[in-house]
PDB file of C-alpha atoms and ligand atoms in Angstrom:
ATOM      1  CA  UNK A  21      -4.205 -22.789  -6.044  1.00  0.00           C
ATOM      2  CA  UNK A  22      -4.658 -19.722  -8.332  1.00  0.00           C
ATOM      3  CA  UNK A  23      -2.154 -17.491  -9.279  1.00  0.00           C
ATOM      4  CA  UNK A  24      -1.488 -14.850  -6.475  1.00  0.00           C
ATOM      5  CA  UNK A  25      -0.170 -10.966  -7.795  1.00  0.00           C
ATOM      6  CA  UNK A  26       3.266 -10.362  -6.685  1.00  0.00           C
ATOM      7  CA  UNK A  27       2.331  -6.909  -5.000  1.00  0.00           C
ATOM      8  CA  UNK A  28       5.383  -4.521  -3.485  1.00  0.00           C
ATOM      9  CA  UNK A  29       4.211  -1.961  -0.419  1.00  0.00           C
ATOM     10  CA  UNK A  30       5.918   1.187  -0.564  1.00  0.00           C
ATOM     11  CA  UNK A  31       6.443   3.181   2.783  1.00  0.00           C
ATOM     12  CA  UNK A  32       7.887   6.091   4.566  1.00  0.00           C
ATOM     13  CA  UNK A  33       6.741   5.348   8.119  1.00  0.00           C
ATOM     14  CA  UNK A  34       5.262   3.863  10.768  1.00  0.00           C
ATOM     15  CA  UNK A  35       3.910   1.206   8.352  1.00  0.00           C
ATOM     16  CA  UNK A  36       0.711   0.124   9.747  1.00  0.00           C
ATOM     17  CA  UNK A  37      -1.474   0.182   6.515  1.00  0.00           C
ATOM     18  CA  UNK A  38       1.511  -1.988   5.292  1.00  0.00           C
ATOM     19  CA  UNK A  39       1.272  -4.710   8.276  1.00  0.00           C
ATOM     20  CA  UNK A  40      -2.609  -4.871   7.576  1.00  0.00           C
ATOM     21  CA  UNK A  41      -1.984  -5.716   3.670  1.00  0.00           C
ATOM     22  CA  UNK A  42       0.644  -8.246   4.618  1.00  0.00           C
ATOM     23  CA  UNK A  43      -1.795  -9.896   7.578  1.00  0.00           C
ATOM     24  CA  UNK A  44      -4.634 -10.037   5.123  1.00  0.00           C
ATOM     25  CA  UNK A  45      -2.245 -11.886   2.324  1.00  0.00           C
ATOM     26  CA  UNK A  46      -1.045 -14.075   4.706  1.00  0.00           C
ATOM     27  CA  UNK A  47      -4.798 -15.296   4.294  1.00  0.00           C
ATOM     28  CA  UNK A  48      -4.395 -18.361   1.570  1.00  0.00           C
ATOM     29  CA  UNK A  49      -7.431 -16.899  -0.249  1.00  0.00           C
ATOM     30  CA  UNK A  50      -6.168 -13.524  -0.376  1.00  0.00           C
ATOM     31  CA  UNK A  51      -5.141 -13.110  -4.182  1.00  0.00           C
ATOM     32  CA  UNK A  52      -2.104 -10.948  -3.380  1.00  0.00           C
ATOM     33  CA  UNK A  53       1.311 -11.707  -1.991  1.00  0.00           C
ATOM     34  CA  UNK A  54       3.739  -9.352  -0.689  1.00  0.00           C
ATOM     35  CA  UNK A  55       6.890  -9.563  -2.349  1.00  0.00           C
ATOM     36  CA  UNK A  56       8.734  -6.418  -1.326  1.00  0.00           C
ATOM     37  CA  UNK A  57       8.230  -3.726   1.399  1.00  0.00           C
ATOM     38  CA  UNK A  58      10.335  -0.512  -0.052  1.00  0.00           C
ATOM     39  CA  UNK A  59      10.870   2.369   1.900  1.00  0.00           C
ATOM     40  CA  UNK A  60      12.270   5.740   0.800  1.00  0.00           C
ATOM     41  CA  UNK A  61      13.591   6.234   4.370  1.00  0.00           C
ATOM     42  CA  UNK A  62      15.748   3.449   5.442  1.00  0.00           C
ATOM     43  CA  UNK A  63      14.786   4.407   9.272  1.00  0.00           C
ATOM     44  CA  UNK A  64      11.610   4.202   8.804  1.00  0.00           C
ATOM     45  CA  UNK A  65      10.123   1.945  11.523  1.00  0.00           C
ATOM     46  CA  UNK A  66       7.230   0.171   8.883  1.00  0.00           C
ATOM     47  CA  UNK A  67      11.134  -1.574   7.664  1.00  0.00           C
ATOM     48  CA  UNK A  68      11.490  -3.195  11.017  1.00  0.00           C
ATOM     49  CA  UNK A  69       7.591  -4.444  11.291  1.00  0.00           C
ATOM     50  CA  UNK A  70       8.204  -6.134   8.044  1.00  0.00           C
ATOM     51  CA  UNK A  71      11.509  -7.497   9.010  1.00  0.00           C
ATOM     52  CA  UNK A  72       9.641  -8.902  11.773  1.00  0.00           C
ATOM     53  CA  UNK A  73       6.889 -10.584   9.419  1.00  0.00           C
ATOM     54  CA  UNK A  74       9.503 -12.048   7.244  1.00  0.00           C
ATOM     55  CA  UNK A  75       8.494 -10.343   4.269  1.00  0.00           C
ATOM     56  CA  UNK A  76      11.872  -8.874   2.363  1.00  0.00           C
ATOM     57  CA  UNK A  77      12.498  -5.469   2.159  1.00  0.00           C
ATOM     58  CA  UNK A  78      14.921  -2.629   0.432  1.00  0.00           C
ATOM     59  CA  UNK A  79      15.194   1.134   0.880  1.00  0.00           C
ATOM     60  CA  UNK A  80      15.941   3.534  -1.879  1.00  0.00           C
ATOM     61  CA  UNK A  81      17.003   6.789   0.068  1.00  0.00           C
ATOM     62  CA  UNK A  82      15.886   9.464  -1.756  1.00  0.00           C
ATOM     63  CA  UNK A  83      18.303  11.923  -0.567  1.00  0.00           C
ATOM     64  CA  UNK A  84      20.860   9.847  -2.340  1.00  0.00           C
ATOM     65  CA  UNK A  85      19.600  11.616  -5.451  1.00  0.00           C
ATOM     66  CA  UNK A  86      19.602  14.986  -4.681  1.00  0.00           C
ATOM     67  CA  UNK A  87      17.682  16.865  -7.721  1.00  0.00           C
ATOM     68  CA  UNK A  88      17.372  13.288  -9.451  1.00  0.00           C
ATOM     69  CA  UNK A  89      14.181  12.283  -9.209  1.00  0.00           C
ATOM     70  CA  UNK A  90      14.665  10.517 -12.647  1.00  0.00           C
ATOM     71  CA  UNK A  91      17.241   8.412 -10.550  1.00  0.00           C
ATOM     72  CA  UNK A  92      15.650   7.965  -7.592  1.00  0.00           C
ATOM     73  CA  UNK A  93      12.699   6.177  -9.638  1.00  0.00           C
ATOM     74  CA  UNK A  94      15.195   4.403 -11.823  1.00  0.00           C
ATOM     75  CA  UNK A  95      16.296   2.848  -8.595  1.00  0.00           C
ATOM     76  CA  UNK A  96      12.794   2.293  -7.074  1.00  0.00           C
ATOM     77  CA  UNK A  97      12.157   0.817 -10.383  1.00  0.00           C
ATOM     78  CA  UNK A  98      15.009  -1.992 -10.581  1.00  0.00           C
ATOM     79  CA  UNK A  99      14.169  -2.948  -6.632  1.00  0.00           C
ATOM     80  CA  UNK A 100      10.491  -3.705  -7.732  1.00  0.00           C
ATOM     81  CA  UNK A 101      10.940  -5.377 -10.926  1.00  0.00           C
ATOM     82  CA  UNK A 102      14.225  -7.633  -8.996  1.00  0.00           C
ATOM     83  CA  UNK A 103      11.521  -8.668  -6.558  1.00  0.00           C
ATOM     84  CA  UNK A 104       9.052  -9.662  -9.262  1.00  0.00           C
ATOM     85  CA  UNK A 105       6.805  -6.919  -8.592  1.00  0.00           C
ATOM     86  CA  UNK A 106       3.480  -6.241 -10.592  1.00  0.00           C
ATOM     87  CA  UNK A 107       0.953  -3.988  -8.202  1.00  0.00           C
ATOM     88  CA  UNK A 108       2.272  -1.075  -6.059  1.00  0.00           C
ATOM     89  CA  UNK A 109       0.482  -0.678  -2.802  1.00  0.00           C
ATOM     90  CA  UNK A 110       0.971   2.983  -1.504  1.00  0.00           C
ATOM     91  CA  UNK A 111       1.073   3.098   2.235  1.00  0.00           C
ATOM     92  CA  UNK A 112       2.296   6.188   3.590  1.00  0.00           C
ATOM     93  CA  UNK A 113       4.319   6.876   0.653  1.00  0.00           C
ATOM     94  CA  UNK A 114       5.158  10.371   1.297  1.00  0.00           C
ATOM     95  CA  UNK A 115       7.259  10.663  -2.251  1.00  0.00           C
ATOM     96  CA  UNK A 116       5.384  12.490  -5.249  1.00  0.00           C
ATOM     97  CA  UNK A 117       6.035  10.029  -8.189  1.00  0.00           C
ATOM     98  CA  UNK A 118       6.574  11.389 -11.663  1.00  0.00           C
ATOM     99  CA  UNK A 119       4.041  11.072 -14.450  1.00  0.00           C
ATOM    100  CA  UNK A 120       6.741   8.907 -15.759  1.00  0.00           C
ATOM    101  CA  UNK A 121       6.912   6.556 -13.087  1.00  0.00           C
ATOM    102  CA  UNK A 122       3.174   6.460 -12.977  1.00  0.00           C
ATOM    103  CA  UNK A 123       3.141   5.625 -16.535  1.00  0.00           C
ATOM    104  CA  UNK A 124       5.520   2.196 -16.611  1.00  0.00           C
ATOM    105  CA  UNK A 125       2.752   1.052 -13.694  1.00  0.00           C
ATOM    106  CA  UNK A 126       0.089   2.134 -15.308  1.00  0.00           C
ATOM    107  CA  UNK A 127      -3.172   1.247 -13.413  1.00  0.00           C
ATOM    108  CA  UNK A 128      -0.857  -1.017 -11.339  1.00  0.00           C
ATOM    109  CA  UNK A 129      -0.333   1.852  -8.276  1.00  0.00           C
ATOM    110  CA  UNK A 130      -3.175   1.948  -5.552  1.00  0.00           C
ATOM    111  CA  UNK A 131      -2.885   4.221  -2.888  1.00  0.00           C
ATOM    112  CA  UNK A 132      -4.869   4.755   0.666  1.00  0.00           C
ATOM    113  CA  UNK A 133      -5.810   8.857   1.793  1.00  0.00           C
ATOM    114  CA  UNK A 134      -7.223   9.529   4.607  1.00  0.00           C
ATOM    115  CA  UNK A 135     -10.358  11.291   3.316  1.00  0.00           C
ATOM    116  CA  UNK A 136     -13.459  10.820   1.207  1.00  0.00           C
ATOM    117  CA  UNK A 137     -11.773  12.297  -1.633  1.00  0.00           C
ATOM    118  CA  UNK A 138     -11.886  14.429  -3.784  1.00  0.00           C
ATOM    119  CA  UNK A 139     -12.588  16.147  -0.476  1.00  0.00           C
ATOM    120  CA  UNK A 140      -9.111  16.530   1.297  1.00  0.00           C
ATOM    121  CA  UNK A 141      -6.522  15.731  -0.918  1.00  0.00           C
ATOM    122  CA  UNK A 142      -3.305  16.491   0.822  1.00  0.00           C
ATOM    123  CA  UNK A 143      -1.848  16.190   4.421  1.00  0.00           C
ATOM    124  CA  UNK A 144      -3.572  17.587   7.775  1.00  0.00           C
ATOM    125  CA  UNK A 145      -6.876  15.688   6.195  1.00  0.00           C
ATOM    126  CA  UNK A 146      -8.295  15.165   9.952  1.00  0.00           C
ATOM    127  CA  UNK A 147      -7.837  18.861  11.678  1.00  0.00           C
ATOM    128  CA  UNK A 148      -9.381  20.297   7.735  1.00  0.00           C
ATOM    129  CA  UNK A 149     -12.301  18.070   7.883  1.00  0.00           C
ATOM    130  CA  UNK A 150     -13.117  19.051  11.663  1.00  0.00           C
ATOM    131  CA  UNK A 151     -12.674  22.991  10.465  1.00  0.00           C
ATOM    132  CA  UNK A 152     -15.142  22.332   7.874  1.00  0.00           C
ATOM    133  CA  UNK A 153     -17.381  21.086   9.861  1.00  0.00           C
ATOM    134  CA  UNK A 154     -17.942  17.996   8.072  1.00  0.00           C
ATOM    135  CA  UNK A 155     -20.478  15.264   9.034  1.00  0.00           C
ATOM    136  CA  UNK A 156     -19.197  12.048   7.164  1.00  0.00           C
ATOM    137  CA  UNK A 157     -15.414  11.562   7.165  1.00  0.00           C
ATOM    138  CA  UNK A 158     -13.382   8.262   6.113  1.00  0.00           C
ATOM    139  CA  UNK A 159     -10.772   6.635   3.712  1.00  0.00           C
ATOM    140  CA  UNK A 160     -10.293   6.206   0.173  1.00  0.00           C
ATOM    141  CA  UNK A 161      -7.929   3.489  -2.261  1.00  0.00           C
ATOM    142  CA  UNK A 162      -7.798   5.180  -5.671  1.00  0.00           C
ATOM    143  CA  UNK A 163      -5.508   4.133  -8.855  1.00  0.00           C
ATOM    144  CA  UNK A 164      -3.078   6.389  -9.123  1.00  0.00           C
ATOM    145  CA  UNK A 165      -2.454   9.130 -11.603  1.00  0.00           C
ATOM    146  CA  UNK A 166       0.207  11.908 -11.700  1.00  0.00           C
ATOM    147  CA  UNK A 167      -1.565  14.740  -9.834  1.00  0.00           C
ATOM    148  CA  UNK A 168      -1.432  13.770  -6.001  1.00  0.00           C
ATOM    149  CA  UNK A 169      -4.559  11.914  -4.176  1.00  0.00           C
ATOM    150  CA  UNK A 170      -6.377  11.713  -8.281  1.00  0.00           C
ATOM    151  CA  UNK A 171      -7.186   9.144  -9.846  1.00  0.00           C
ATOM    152  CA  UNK A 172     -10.404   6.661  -9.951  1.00  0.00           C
ATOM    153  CA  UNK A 173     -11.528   5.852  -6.983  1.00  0.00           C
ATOM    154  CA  UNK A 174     -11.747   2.293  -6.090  1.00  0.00           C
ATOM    155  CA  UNK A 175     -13.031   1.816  -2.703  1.00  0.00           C
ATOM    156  CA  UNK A 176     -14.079   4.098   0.432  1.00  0.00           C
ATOM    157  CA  UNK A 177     -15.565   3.620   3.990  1.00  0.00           C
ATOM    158  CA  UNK A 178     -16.760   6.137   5.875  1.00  0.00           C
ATOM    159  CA  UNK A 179     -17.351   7.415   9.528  1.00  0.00           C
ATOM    160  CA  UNK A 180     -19.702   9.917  10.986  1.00  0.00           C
ATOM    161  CA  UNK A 181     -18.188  13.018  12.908  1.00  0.00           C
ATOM    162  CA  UNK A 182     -19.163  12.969  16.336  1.00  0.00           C
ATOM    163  CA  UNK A 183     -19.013  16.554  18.041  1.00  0.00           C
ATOM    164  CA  UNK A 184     -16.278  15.426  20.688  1.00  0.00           C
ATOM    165  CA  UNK A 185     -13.795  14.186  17.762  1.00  0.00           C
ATOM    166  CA  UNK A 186     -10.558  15.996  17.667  1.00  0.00           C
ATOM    167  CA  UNK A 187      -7.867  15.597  14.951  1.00  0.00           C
ATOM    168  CA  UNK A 188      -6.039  12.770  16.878  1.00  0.00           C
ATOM    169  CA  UNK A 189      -9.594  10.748  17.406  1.00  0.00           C
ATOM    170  CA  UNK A 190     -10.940  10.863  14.107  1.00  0.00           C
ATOM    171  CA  UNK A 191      -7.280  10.107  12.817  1.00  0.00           C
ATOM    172  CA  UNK A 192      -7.228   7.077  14.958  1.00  0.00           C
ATOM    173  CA  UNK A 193     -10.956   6.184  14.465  1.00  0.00           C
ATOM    174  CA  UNK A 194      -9.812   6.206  10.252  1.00  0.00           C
ATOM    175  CA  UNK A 195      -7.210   4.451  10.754  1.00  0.00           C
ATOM    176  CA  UNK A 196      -8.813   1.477  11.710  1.00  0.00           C
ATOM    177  CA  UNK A 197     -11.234   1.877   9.040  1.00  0.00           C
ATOM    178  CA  UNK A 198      -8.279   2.232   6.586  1.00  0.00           C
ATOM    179  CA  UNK A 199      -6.944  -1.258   7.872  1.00  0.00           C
ATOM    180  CA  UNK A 200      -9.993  -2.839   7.136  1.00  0.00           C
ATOM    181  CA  UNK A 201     -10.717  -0.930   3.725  1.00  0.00           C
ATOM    182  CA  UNK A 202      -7.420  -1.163   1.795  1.00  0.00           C
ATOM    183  CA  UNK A 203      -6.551  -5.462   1.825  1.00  0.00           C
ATOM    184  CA  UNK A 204     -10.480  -5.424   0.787  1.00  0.00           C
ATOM    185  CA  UNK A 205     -10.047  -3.224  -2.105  1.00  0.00           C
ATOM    186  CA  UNK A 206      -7.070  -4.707  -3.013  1.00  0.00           C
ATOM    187  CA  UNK A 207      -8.694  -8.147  -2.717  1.00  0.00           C
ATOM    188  CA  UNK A 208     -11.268  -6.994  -4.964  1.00  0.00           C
ATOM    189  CA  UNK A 209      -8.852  -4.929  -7.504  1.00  0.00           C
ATOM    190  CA  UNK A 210      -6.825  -8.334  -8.177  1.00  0.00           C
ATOM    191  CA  UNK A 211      -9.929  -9.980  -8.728  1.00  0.00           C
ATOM    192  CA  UNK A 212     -10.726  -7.584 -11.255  1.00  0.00           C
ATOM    193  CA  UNK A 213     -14.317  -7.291  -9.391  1.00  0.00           C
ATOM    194  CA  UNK A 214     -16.308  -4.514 -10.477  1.00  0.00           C
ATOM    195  CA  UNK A 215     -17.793  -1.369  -8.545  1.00  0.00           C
ATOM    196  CA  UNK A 216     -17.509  -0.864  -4.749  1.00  0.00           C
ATOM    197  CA  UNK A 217     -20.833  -0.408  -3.706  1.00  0.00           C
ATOM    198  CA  UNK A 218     -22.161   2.363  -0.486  1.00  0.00           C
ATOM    199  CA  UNK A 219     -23.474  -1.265   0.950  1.00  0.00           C
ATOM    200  CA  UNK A 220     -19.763  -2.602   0.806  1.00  0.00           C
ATOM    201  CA  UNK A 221     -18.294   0.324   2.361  1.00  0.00           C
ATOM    202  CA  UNK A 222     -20.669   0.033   5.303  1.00  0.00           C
ATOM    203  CA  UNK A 223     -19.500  -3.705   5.493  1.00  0.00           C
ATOM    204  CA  UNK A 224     -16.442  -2.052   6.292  1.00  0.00           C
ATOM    205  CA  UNK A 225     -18.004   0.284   9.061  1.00  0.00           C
ATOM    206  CA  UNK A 226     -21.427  -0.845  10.090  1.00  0.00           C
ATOM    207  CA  UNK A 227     -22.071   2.099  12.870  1.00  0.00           C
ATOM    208  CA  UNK A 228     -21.720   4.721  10.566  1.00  0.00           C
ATOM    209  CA  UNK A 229     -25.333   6.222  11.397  1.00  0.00           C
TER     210      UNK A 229
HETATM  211  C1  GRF B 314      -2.363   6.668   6.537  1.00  0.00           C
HETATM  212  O1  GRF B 314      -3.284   7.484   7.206  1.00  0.00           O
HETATM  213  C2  GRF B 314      -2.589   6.709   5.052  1.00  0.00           C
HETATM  214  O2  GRF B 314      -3.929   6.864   4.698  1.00  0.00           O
HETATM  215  C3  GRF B 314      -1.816   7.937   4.655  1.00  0.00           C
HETATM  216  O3  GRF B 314      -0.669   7.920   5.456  1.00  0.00           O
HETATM  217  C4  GRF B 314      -0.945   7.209   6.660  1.00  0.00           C
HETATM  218  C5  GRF B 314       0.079   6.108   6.759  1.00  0.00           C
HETATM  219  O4  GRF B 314       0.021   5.431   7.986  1.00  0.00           O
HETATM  220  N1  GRF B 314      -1.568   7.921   3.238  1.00  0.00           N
HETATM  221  P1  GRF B 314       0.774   4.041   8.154  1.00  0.00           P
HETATM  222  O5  GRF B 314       2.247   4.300   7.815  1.00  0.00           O
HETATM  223  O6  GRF B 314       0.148   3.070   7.217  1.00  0.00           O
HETATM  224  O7  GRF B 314       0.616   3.657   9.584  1.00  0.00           O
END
């Protein structure tokens, strides 16, 4: 069997993105294999669902390095690298990571937003779409670079707005797309497949007309 990526998934919730990673790698011809789930928040209940898979997992409490971000990261850092570590899977990370931190991973940190970015970077993504009114929402998995929700875009799917949606439907209807979306762009990422294509992101959602 090939060589599968030692990938960590770091958290700060409910962890559901997370569980559909470590599903998808529990697939033998998934190229990825979950090494670590790290949370900033040792509460956080995505801990527990990986406890539950078996996969091993740390927290680094961030308020145990109050105005030490440096630290924190240094910390972070030493988890990922003890657990063999060499892609970052952003999952609900709700930590901004320094341009340093971004820098020792270079091109090795994906993240999932719940937009079509650029449009909607930032939190509240749902209720700002529905206020602007517009027709095609979804998910993206970018690389990430030091300005939040930048950085190349690898992969997106997409949904169309339907004019009962609230903010708690469409986040619920992305969601699902999201699960779907980010083990395939990771998938593809380890690879080291080129360009998503429109026609692979409707794979991912063929009713989006
Ligand atoms: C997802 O909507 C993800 O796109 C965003 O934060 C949410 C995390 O949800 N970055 P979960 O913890 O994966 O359930």
């Amino acid at each position: 069997m090939s060589r599968r990526e030692p990938v960590a998934v770091l958290i700060s919730g409910r962890g559901s993105n997370m569980t559909a990673l470590a599903e998808a790698a529990a697939e033998p011809r998934h190229p990825a294999e979950i090494v670590l789930v790290l949370a900033n928040d040792p509460a956080a209940e995505g801990l527990a669902r990986a406890r539950a898979m078996g996969l091993a997992t740390a927290a680094v409490d961030h308020r145990a390095f109050p105005g030490d971000k440096a630290g924190f990261e240094a910390a972070m850092d030493e988890a990922l690298r003890a657990a063999g570590a060499e892609t970052l899977c952003l999952a609900g990370f709700m930590r901004v990571l320094s341009g340093a931190f971004v820098a020792r991973w270079a091109d090795r940190i994906l993240n999932i937003h719940p937009s079509l970015l650029p449009a909607f970077p930032g939190l509240d993504t749902h209720a700002r779409a529905l206020a602007a009114g517009v027709k095609l929402h979804g998910a993206t998995v970018h690389l990430v670079r030091e300005a939040v929700d930048d950085g190349p875009i690898l992969a997106q799917a997409a949904l169309a707005v339907r004019p009962s949606d609230t903010a708690e439907s469409l986040a619920d209807r992305v969601l699902a797309l999201e699960h779907r979306l980010y083990p395939a762009a990771l998938a593809r990422r380890l690879r080291g497949e080129a360009g998503w294509t429109a026609a692979e992101s409707a794979l991912i959602n063929p009713d989006i007309a």
